[in-house]
CSV table of C-alpha atoms and ligand atoms in Angstrom, one decimal:
chain,number,residue,atom,x,y,z
A,181,UNK,CA,-141.0,30.3,-176.7
A,182,UNK,CA,-139.3,27.0,-176.1
A,183,UNK,CA,-136.2,26.8,-173.6
A,184,UNK,CA,-134.4,24.6,-176.1
A,185,UNK,CA,-134.0,23.4,-179.9
A,186,UNK,CA,-132.1,20.3,-179.9
A,187,UNK,CA,-130.8,19.2,-183.3
A,188,UNK,CA,-130.0,15.5,-183.4
A,189,UNK,CA,-131.7,12.4,-181.7
A,190,UNK,CA,-128.5,10.1,-181.3
A,191,UNK,CA,-127.4,9.2,-177.7
A,192,UNK,CA,-126.0,12.7,-177.3
A,193,UNK,CA,-129.2,14.5,-178.1
A,194,UNK,CA,-131.3,11.8,-176.2
A,195,UNK,CA,-129.1,12.2,-173.0
A,196,UNK,CA,-129.5,16.1,-173.3
A,197,UNK,CA,-133.4,15.5,-173.3
A,198,UNK,CA,-133.1,13.7,-170.3
A,199,UNK,CA,-131.5,16.5,-168.4
A,200,UNK,CA,-133.9,18.9,-170.0
A,201,UNK,CA,-136.9,16.8,-168.5
A,202,UNK,CA,-135.5,16.6,-165.2
A,203,UNK,CA,-135.1,20.4,-165.2
A,204,UNK,CA,-138.5,21.0,-166.5
A,205,UNK,CA,-137.4,22.8,-169.4
A,206,UNK,CA,-139.4,22.6,-172.8
A,207,UNK,CA,-137.9,21.7,-175.9
A,208,UNK,CA,-138.3,20.7,-179.7
A,209,UNK,CA,-136.2,18.2,-181.3
A,210,UNK,CA,-135.1,17.9,-185.3
A,211,UNK,CA,-133.6,14.5,-186.6
A,212,UNK,CA,-133.1,13.8,-190.3
A,213,UNK,CA,-132.1,10.3,-189.9
A,214,UNK,CA,-128.9,11.2,-191.9
A,215,UNK,CA,-126.6,9.5,-189.2
A,216,UNK,CA,-126.8,6.0,-187.9
A,217,UNK,CA,-124.0,5.7,-185.3
A,218,UNK,CA,-126.1,5.3,-182.2
A,219,UNK,CA,-128.7,3.1,-184.0
A,220,UNK,CA,-126.3,0.5,-185.1
A,221,UNK,CA,-123.8,0.6,-182.2
A,222,UNK,CA,-123.2,-2.5,-180.2
A,223,UNK,CA,-124.1,-0.3,-177.1
A,224,UNK,CA,-121.4,-1.9,-175.1
A,225,UNK,CA,-120.2,-0.2,-171.9
A,226,UNK,CA,-116.6,-1.2,-170.8
A,227,UNK,CA,-114.5,1.1,-168.6
A,228,UNK,CA,-111.2,-0.9,-169.7
A,229,UNK,CA,-109.1,-0.6,-172.8
A,230,UNK,CA,-108.8,-4.3,-173.8
A,231,UNK,CA,-105.6,-3.8,-176.1
A,232,UNK,CA,-103.4,-2.3,-173.4
A,233,UNK,CA,-105.4,-3.2,-170.3
A,234,UNK,CA,-105.6,0.5,-169.1
A,235,UNK,CA,-108.6,2.5,-167.6
A,236,UNK,CA,-110.5,4.5,-170.5
A,237,UNK,CA,-110.7,8.1,-169.9
A,238,UNK,CA,-113.2,9.0,-167.3
A,239,UNK,CA,-115.1,5.8,-167.7
A,240,UNK,CA,-114.9,4.6,-164.1
A,241,UNK,CA,-116.0,8.2,-163.0
A,242,UNK,CA,-118.9,8.5,-165.5
A,243,UNK,CA,-120.4,5.2,-165.8
A,244,UNK,CA,-122.4,5.1,-162.8
A,245,UNK,CA,-124.3,8.3,-163.8
A,246,UNK,CA,-124.9,6.8,-167.3
A,247,UNK,CA,-126.3,3.8,-165.7
A,248,UNK,CA,-128.6,5.8,-163.7
A,249,UNK,CA,-129.9,7.6,-166.6
A,250,UNK,CA,-130.6,4.4,-168.6
A,251,UNK,CA,-132.1,2.9,-165.5
A,252,UNK,CA,-134.7,6.1,-165.3
A,253,UNK,CA,-135.4,5.2,-169.0
A,254,UNK,CA,-136.2,1.9,-168.1
A,255,UNK,CA,-138.8,3.2,-165.7
A,256,UNK,CA,-140.4,5.8,-168.1
A,257,UNK,CA,-140.7,3.6,-171.0
A,258,UNK,CA,-141.3,0.3,-168.9
A,259,UNK,CA,-138.7,-1.5,-171.1
A,260,UNK,CA,-135.3,-3.3,-170.5
A,261,UNK,CA,-132.2,-1.5,-171.9
A,262,UNK,CA,-129.4,-2.3,-169.6
A,263,UNK,CA,-128.1,-5.8,-169.8
A,264,UNK,CA,-125.3,-6.7,-167.4
A,265,UNK,CA,-122.9,-9.1,-169.3
A,266,UNK,CA,-119.4,-9.9,-168.3
A,267,UNK,CA,-116.7,-9.5,-171.1
A,268,UNK,CA,-114.6,-12.3,-171.7
A,269,UNK,CA,-111.0,-11.4,-173.1
A,270,UNK,CA,-109.3,-14.1,-174.9
A,271,UNK,CA,-105.7,-14.3,-173.9
A,272,UNK,CA,-103.0,-15.1,-176.5
A,273,UNK,CA,-100.5,-16.5,-174.3
A,274,UNK,CA,-98.5,-16.6,-171.2
A,275,UNK,CA,-97.3,-13.1,-171.4
A,276,UNK,CA,-100.9,-11.9,-171.7
A,277,UNK,CA,-102.0,-13.8,-168.7
A,278,UNK,CA,-99.2,-12.2,-166.6
A,279,UNK,CA,-100.2,-8.8,-168.0
A,280,UNK,CA,-103.6,-9.5,-167.2
A,281,UNK,CA,-103.0,-10.5,-163.4
A,282,UNK,CA,-100.6,-7.7,-163.0
A,283,UNK,CA,-103.3,-5.0,-164.5
A,284,UNK,CA,-105.9,-6.5,-162.1
A,285,UNK,CA,-104.0,-5.3,-159.1
A,286,UNK,CA,-104.2,-1.7,-160.4
A,287,UNK,CA,-106.4,1.0,-158.9
A,288,UNK,CA,-109.7,1.4,-160.9
A,289,UNK,CA,-108.8,-1.6,-163.1
A,290,UNK,CA,-109.2,-3.9,-159.9
A,291,UNK,CA,-112.9,-2.8,-159.9
A,292,UNK,CA,-113.4,-4.4,-163.2
A,293,UNK,CA,-110.8,-7.0,-164.1
A,294,UNK,CA,-111.0,-10.3,-162.5
A,295,UNK,CA,-109.0,-13.5,-162.6
A,296,UNK,CA,-108.5,-15.7,-165.7
A,297,UNK,CA,-111.2,-18.2,-166.3
A,298,UNK,CA,-110.8,-21.6,-168.1
A,299,UNK,CA,-114.4,-22.0,-168.6
A,300,UNK,CA,-115.3,-23.6,-171.9
A,301,UNK,CA,-117.2,-21.6,-174.2
A,302,UNK,CA,-119.1,-23.4,-176.9
A,303,UNK,CA,-117.2,-22.8,-180.3
A,304,UNK,CA,-114.6,-20.7,-179.0
A,305,UNK,CA,-111.4,-22.6,-178.0
A,306,UNK,CA,-109.0,-20.6,-175.7
A,307,UNK,CA,-105.8,-22.4,-174.7
A,308,UNK,CA,-104.8,-19.7,-172.5
A,309,UNK,CA,-108.2,-18.9,-171.1
A,310,UNK,CA,-110.0,-15.6,-170.8
A,311,UNK,CA,-109.5,-12.4,-168.6
A,312,UNK,CA,-112.8,-11.8,-167.2
A,313,UNK,CA,-114.6,-8.4,-166.8
A,314,UNK,CA,-117.2,-7.4,-164.5
A,315,UNK,CA,-119.4,-4.4,-164.3
A,316,UNK,CA,-119.6,-4.4,-168.1
A,317,UNK,CA,-122.6,-4.8,-170.5
A,318,UNK,CA,-124.9,-3.6,-173.2
A,319,UNK,CA,-127.4,-1.0,-173.4
A,320,UNK,CA,-129.9,-1.6,-176.0
A,321,UNK,CA,-129.5,1.9,-177.4
A,322,UNK,CA,-131.6,1.1,-180.8
A,323,UNK,CA,-134.5,0.2,-178.9
A,324,UNK,CA,-134.2,3.2,-176.4
A,325,UNK,CA,-134.1,5.6,-179.3
A,326,UNK,CA,-137.0,3.9,-180.9
A,327,UNK,CA,-139.0,4.3,-177.8
A,328,UNK,CA,-137.9,7.8,-177.4
A,329,UNK,CA,-138.8,8.7,-181.0
A,330,UNK,CA,-142.3,7.2,-180.4
A,331,UNK,CA,-142.9,9.2,-177.1
A,332,UNK,CA,-141.6,12.5,-178.5
A,333,UNK,CA,-143.8,12.1,-181.8
A,334,UNK,CA,-146.8,11.5,-179.7
A,335,UNK,CA,-146.2,14.7,-177.8
A,336,UNK,CA,-145.5,16.7,-181.1
A,337,UNK,CA,-142.1,17.5,-179.9
A,338,UNK,CA,-140.1,15.7,-182.7
A,339,UNK,CA,-139.6,17.0,-186.2
A,340,UNK,CA,-138.4,14.4,-188.4
A,341,UNK,CA,-136.7,16.7,-190.9
A,342,UNK,CA,-133.4,18.2,-191.9
A,343,UNK,CA,-132.5,21.3,-189.9
A,344,UNK,CA,-131.4,23.9,-192.5
A,345,UNK,CA,-128.7,25.9,-190.8
A,346,UNK,CA,-129.0,29.2,-192.9
A,347,UNK,CA,-132.6,29.5,-191.7
A,348,UNK,CA,-131.5,30.1,-188.1
A,349,UNK,CA,-131.7,33.7,-186.9
A,350,UNK,CA,-129.5,34.4,-184.0
A,351,UNK,CA,-130.6,37.4,-181.5
A,352,UNK,CA,-129.1,38.3,-178.2
A,353,UNK,CA,-131.3,36.3,-176.0
A,354,UNK,CA,-133.0,33.8,-178.2
A,355,UNK,CA,-132.6,32.0,-181.5
A,356,UNK,CA,-135.6,31.8,-184.3
A,357,UNK,CA,-136.0,29.2,-186.7
A,358,UNK,CA,-139.0,29.5,-188.9
A,359,UNK,CA,-141.8,30.1,-186.4
A,360,UNK,CA,-139.7,28.6,-183.5
A,361,UNK,CA,-138.3,30.6,-180.8
A,362,UNK,CA,-136.1,29.3,-178.2
A,363,UNK,CA,-133.4,30.6,-175.5
A,364,UNK,CA,-130.8,28.0,-176.7
A,365,UNK,CA,-130.2,25.7,-179.5
A,366,UNK,CA,-127.9,22.7,-178.9
A,367,UNK,CA,-126.5,20.9,-181.8
A,368,UNK,CA,-125.9,17.1,-181.3
A,369,UNK,CA,-125.7,15.9,-184.8
A,370,UNK,CA,-122.8,13.3,-184.6
A,371,UNK,CA,-120.8,13.3,-187.8
A,372,UNK,CA,-123.5,15.5,-189.2
A,373,UNK,CA,-121.8,18.4,-187.4
A,374,UNK,CA,-119.5,18.6,-190.5
A,375,UNK,CA,-122.3,20.4,-192.5
A,376,UNK,CA,-122.9,22.8,-189.6
A,377,UNK,CA,-121.5,26.2,-190.5
A,378,UNK,CA,-121.4,27.5,-186.8
A,379,UNK,CA,-118.7,25.0,-185.6
A,380,UNK,CA,-116.5,24.3,-188.6
A,381,UNK,CA,-113.3,24.9,-186.5
A,382,UNK,CA,-113.8,21.8,-184.6
A,383,UNK,CA,-111.6,18.8,-185.7
A,384,UNK,CA,-114.2,16.1,-185.8
A,385,UNK,CA,-112.6,13.5,-187.9
A,386,UNK,CA,-115.2,10.9,-188.1
A,387,UNK,CA,-114.5,7.1,-188.2
A,388,UNK,CA,-116.5,4.6,-190.2
A,389,UNK,CA,-117.6,1.4,-188.2
A,390,UNK,CA,-119.2,-1.6,-189.6
A,391,UNK,CA,-120.9,-4.6,-188.0
A,392,UNK,CA,-122.3,-7.9,-188.8
A,393,UNK,CA,-125.3,-9.5,-187.1
A,394,UNK,CA,-124.8,-13.5,-187.5
A,395,UNK,CA,-127.0,-16.4,-186.4
A,396,UNK,CA,-125.0,-19.6,-185.1
A,397,UNK,CA,-126.4,-22.8,-183.1
A,398,UNK,CA,-123.9,-22.4,-180.5
A,399,UNK,CA,-124.7,-20.4,-177.2
A,400,UNK,CA,-122.4,-17.6,-176.2
A,401,UNK,CA,-123.4,-16.2,-172.9
A,402,UNK,CA,-120.9,-13.4,-172.7
A,403,UNK,CA,-119.4,-10.7,-174.7
A,404,UNK,CA,-116.3,-12.4,-176.1
A,405,UNK,CA,-113.4,-10.1,-177.3
A,406,UNK,CA,-110.4,-11.4,-179.3
A,407,UNK,CA,-109.5,-9.4,-182.5
A,408,UNK,CA,-113.1,-8.9,-183.0
A,409,UNK,CA,-116.2,-8.7,-180.4
A,410,UNK,CA,-118.8,-11.3,-180.5
A,411,UNK,CA,-121.8,-10.1,-178.3
A,412,UNK,CA,-125.3,-11.4,-177.8
A,413,UNK,CA,-127.9,-9.6,-179.6
A,414,UNK,CA,-129.9,-8.7,-176.6
A,415,UNK,CA,-132.9,-8.1,-178.8
A,416,UNK,CA,-133.0,-11.6,-180.3
A,417,UNK,CA,-132.0,-14.9,-179.0
A,418,UNK,CA,-129.6,-17.0,-181.1
A,419,UNK,CA,-128.1,-13.8,-183.0
A,420,UNK,CA,-125.0,-12.2,-182.1
A,421,UNK,CA,-123.3,-8.9,-183.0
A,422,UNK,CA,-119.9,-8.9,-184.5
A,423,UNK,CA,-117.7,-5.7,-184.8
A,424,UNK,CA,-116.5,-3.7,-185.6
A,425,UNK,CA,-114.1,-2.1,-188.2
A,426,UNK,CA,-112.5,1.2,-188.1
A,427,UNK,CA,-112.0,3.3,-191.4
A,428,UNK,CA,-110.8,6.8,-191.6
A,429,UNK,CA,-111.3,7.6,-195.2
A,430,UNK,CA,-114.7,6.3,-196.2
A,431,UNK,CA,-117.4,8.7,-194.7
A,432,UNK,CA,-120.6,7.0,-196.0
A,433,UNK,CA,-123.1,4.9,-194.0
A,434,UNK,CA,-123.0,2.2,-196.9
A,435,UNK,CA,-122.0,-1.4,-195.9
A,436,UNK,CA,-119.1,-2.7,-197.9
A,437,UNK,CA,-117.8,-6.0,-199.1
A,438,UNK,CA,-114.3,-5.3,-197.7
A,439,UNK,CA,-115.9,-4.8,-194.1
A,440,UNK,CA,-117.8,-8.1,-194.5
A,441,UNK,CA,-114.7,-9.9,-195.5
A,442,UNK,CA,-112.4,-8.5,-192.9
A,443,UNK,CA,-115.0,-9.2,-190.2
A,444,UNK,CA,-115.9,-12.6,-191.5
A,445,UNK,CA,-112.1,-13.7,-191.8
A,446,UNK,CA,-111.5,-12.4,-188.0
A,447,UNK,CA,-114.7,-14.3,-187.0
A,448,UNK,CA,-113.7,-17.4,-188.3
A,449,UNK,CA,-110.3,-17.3,-186.3
A,450,UNK,CA,-112.4,-16.6,-183.2
A,451,UNK,CA,-115.6,-18.8,-183.6
A,452,UNK,CA,-115.4,-22.6,-184.7
A,453,UNK,CA,-118.8,-23.1,-185.5
A,454,UNK,CA,-120.8,-22.4,-188.5
A,455,UNK,CA,-122.8,-19.1,-188.9
A,456,UNK,CA,-124.9,-17.1,-191.2
A,457,UNK,CA,-124.7,-13.4,-191.6
A,458,UNK,CA,-128.2,-12.0,-191.2
A,459,UNK,CA,-127.4,-8.3,-191.4
A,460,UNK,CA,-124.5,-5.8,-192.0
A,461,UNK,CA,-124.7,-2.0,-190.9
A,462,UNK,CA,-122.4,0.8,-191.0
A,463,UNK,CA,-122.4,4.2,-189.3
A,464,UNK,CA,-119.9,7.0,-188.8
A,465,UNK,CA,-118.5,7.4,-185.1
A,466,UNK,CA,-118.1,11.0,-184.2
A,467,UNK,CA,-114.3,10.9,-183.3
A,468,UNK,CA,-112.0,13.9,-182.5
A,469,UNK,CA,-108.6,14.5,-183.1
A,470,UNK,CA,-107.4,14.3,-179.5
A,471,UNK,CA,-110.1,11.7,-178.4
A,472,UNK,CA,-112.2,13.8,-176.2
A,473,UNK,CA,-115.8,15.1,-176.5
A,474,UNK,CA,-116.9,18.3,-178.1
A,475,UNK,CA,-118.9,20.4,-175.5
A,476,UNK,CA,-119.3,24.1,-175.3
A,477,UNK,CA,-120.7,27.4,-176.9
A,478,UNK,CA,-120.1,29.2,-179.9
A,479,UNK,CA,-117.5,32.0,-179.3
A,480,UNK,CA,-119.7,34.8,-180.5
A,481,UNK,CA,-123.1,33.4,-179.8
A,482,UNK,CA,-123.5,31.9,-176.2
A,483,UNK,CA,-127.0,30.5,-177.0
A,484,UNK,CA,-125.5,28.3,-179.6
A,485,UNK,CA,-124.0,25.1,-178.1
A,486,UNK,CA,-122.6,21.8,-179.3
A,487,UNK,CA,-122.7,18.2,-177.8
A,488,UNK,CA,-120.4,15.8,-179.9
A,489,UNK,CA,-117.3,14.1,-180.1
A,490,UNK,CA,-118.4,10.8,-178.1
A,491,UNK,CA,-116.0,8.6,-180.2
A,492,UNK,CA,-116.1,5.1,-179.6
A,493,UNK,CA,-117.9,5.5,-176.2
A,494,UNK,CA,-121.3,7.3,-176.4
A,495,UNK,CA,-123.0,5.0,-173.9
A,496,UNK,CA,-120.4,6.1,-171.1
A,497,UNK,CA,-119.7,9.7,-172.2
A,498,UNK,CA,-122.8,11.1,-173.4
A,499,UNK,CA,-125.1,11.4,-170.1
A,500,UNK,CA,-122.2,13.1,-168.2
A,501,UNK,CA,-121.4,15.4,-171.0
A,502,UNK,CA,-125.3,16.3,-171.3
A,503,UNK,CA,-125.3,17.3,-167.7
A,504,UNK,CA,-122.4,19.2,-168.0
A,505,UNK,CA,-123.5,21.1,-171.0
A,506,UNK,CA,-126.9,21.9,-169.4
A,507,UNK,CA,-125.3,23.1,-166.1
A,508,UNK,CA,-122.7,25.4,-168.1
A,509,UNK,CA,-125.7,27.0,-170.1
A,510,UNK,CA,-128.3,27.4,-167.6
A,511,UNK,CA,-126.3,27.7,-164.3
A,512,UNK,CA,-122.8,29.0,-165.7
A,513,UNK,CA,-120.9,26.2,-164.2
A,514,UNK,CA,-117.6,25.6,-165.6
A,515,UNK,CA,-117.0,22.6,-168.2
A,516,UNK,CA,-114.2,20.2,-167.9
A,517,UNK,CA,-111.4,21.8,-169.5
A,518,UNK,CA,-110.6,18.6,-171.6
A,519,UNK,CA,-114.0,18.3,-173.2
A,520,UNK,CA,-114.6,22.3,-173.6
A,521,UNK,CA,-114.4,23.2,-177.3
A,522,UNK,CA,-112.5,26.5,-176.0
A,523,UNK,CA,-109.4,24.3,-176.3
A,524,UNK,CA,-109.7,24.5,-180.2
A,525,UNK,CA,-110.2,28.3,-180.2
A,526,UNK,CA,-107.6,30.3,-182.2
A,527,UNK,CA,-106.6,33.8,-181.2
A,528,UNK,CA,-108.7,35.5,-183.7
A,529,UNK,CA,-112.0,33.8,-182.0
B,83,LIG,C1,-120.1,0.1,-185.6
B,83,LIG,C2,-120.2,1.0,-184.3
B,83,LIG,C3,-120.1,0.3,-183.2
B,83,LIG,C4,-120.1,1.0,-181.9
B,83,LIG,N1,-120.1,0.4,-180.7
B,83,LIG,C5,-120.3,1.1,-179.6
B,83,LIG,C6,-120.4,0.7,-178.3
B,83,LIG,O1,-120.4,-0.7,-178.2
B,83,LIG,N2,-120.4,1.2,-177.4
B,83,LIG,C7,-120.4,2.6,-177.3
B,83,LIG,O2,-120.5,3.4,-176.3
B,83,LIG,N3,-120.4,3.2,-178.3
B,83,LIG,C8,-120.2,2.6,-179.6
B,83,LIG,N4,-120.0,3.1,-180.8
B,83,LIG,C9,-119.9,4.6,-180.9
B,83,LIG,C10,-121.4,5.3,-180.7
B,83,LIG,O3,-122.2,5.0,-181.5
B,83,LIG,C11,-121.1,6.9,-180.6
B,83,LIG,O4,-120.3,7.6,-179.6
B,83,LIG,C12,-122.6,7.7,-180.6
B,83,LIG,O5,-123.5,7.0,-181.2
B,83,LIG,C13,-122.6,9.1,-181.0
B,83,LIG,O6,-123.7,9.5,-180.8
B,83,LIG,P1,-124.3,10.9,-181.3
B,83,LIG,O7,-125.6,11.1,-180.8
B,83,LIG,O8,-123.2,12.0,-181.0
B,83,LIG,O9,-124.3,10.7,-182.8
B,83,LIG,P2,-125.5,10.1,-183.8
B,83,LIG,O10,-125.9,8.7,-183.2
B,83,LIG,O11,-124.5,9.9,-185.1
B,83,LIG,O12,-126.6,10.9,-183.9
B,83,LIG,C14,-126.6,12.1,-184.5
B,83,LIG,C15,-128.3,12.4,-185.0
B,83,LIG,O13,-128.2,13.7,-185.5
B,83,LIG,C16,-129.0,13.7,-186.7
B,83,LIG,N5,-128.8,14.9,-187.5
B,83,LIG,C17,-127.5,15.2,-188.1
B,83,LIG,N6,-127.5,16.2,-188.8
B,83,LIG,C18,-128.8,16.8,-188.7
B,83,LIG,C19,-129.5,17.8,-189.4
B,83,LIG,N7,-128.9,18.7,-189.9
B,83,LIG,N8,-130.9,18.0,-189.1
B,83,LIG,C20,-131.4,17.1,-188.4
B,83,LIG,N9,-130.9,15.8,-187.7
B,83,LIG,C21,-129.5,15.7,-187.9
B,83,LIG,C22,-128.7,12.4,-187.2
B,83,LIG,O14,-129.8,11.8,-188.1
B,83,LIG,C23,-128.5,11.4,-186.0
B,83,LIG,O15,-129.9,11.0,-185.7
B,83,LIG,C24,-120.2,2.5,-182.1
B,83,LIG,C25,-120.4,3.1,-183.3
B,83,LIG,C26,-120.2,2.3,-184.3
B,83,LIG,C27,-120.2,3.1,-185.7
């Protein structure tokens, strides 16, 4: 008998496994490689919304715990994942300069937003300078998942296969899947949740995102944000991540010419230097109608749980959401009401 079956090894599933290990729970994981969101994500953490200069929901509160979990993973896997990198937000005029300075004085924002820099960044002219953010960076989530996959495989804890929902037998105090019995099952399938018959009522919309990896001769030491992001590829010097797009119609992981053209055009406005596109990738962000995570248990089967809806901010949200779900399942602690899937229950459920 296992304590947990976990379906999905993206950042949500991985975060849950961290909590299970901390609490000496045994588990088995399924992953069918159908979703790519975490693997292709930029892995940026940034508690400030750079369009409106406002704090992202709960980011200031959750970021320290996320960084702690990634730090622990660095120790476990003897690998560096966290790269502390400033974000330079290119300012478009005097009005934005004023707005930046006004926002920098506000509570929460003042912890991250600093003054305006007129430092010159090779290939990126900026007449009005850059608003500088501190306490931001990149977590190399793709590398982290590779390392976690390897370790789990070695221990025989990962089944690289499709979890077939109609083979799940649900009993009062346990679930059974083929010859595997467990006290609980946690579904963390990202956009794959759409195929999960147990949580069909949840309004997971899904937003496709595409990114380019480019090579350029200029050196950009920061994450620069204008109408696209350009960020150093922490895994390879001279390469930069450019992204991302938002598409609410197409739900495939297939890279498109349209996104490539769109990102190239935006990048040409930002970067005045030659570049080569070396890679293009696409994935579906598990976004939700009300932009809050989806955490909680099935209305009839309390041993079936969901950990999803990390949207555009998996790096910041997933570790705290995983901890909350574990504490809820095992210690009966309440979930934050904003993330509890009970908010979508109808009278009949
Ligand atoms: C282009 C792009 C850029 C992004 N940039 C950032 C960023 O800079 N910072 C940030 O914080 N977030 C970013 N995000 C968002 C972030 O990637 C997501 O919030 C996060 O990846 C969601 O993680 P997840 O584990 O819920 O889902 P996923 O990463 O999609 O993982 C779900 C896993 O479940 C598996 N699965 C699904 N169904 C089944 C099944 N039936 N059986 C077995 N396995 C199954 C899938 O194969 C997959 O491995 C970005 C996303 C995109 C697309």
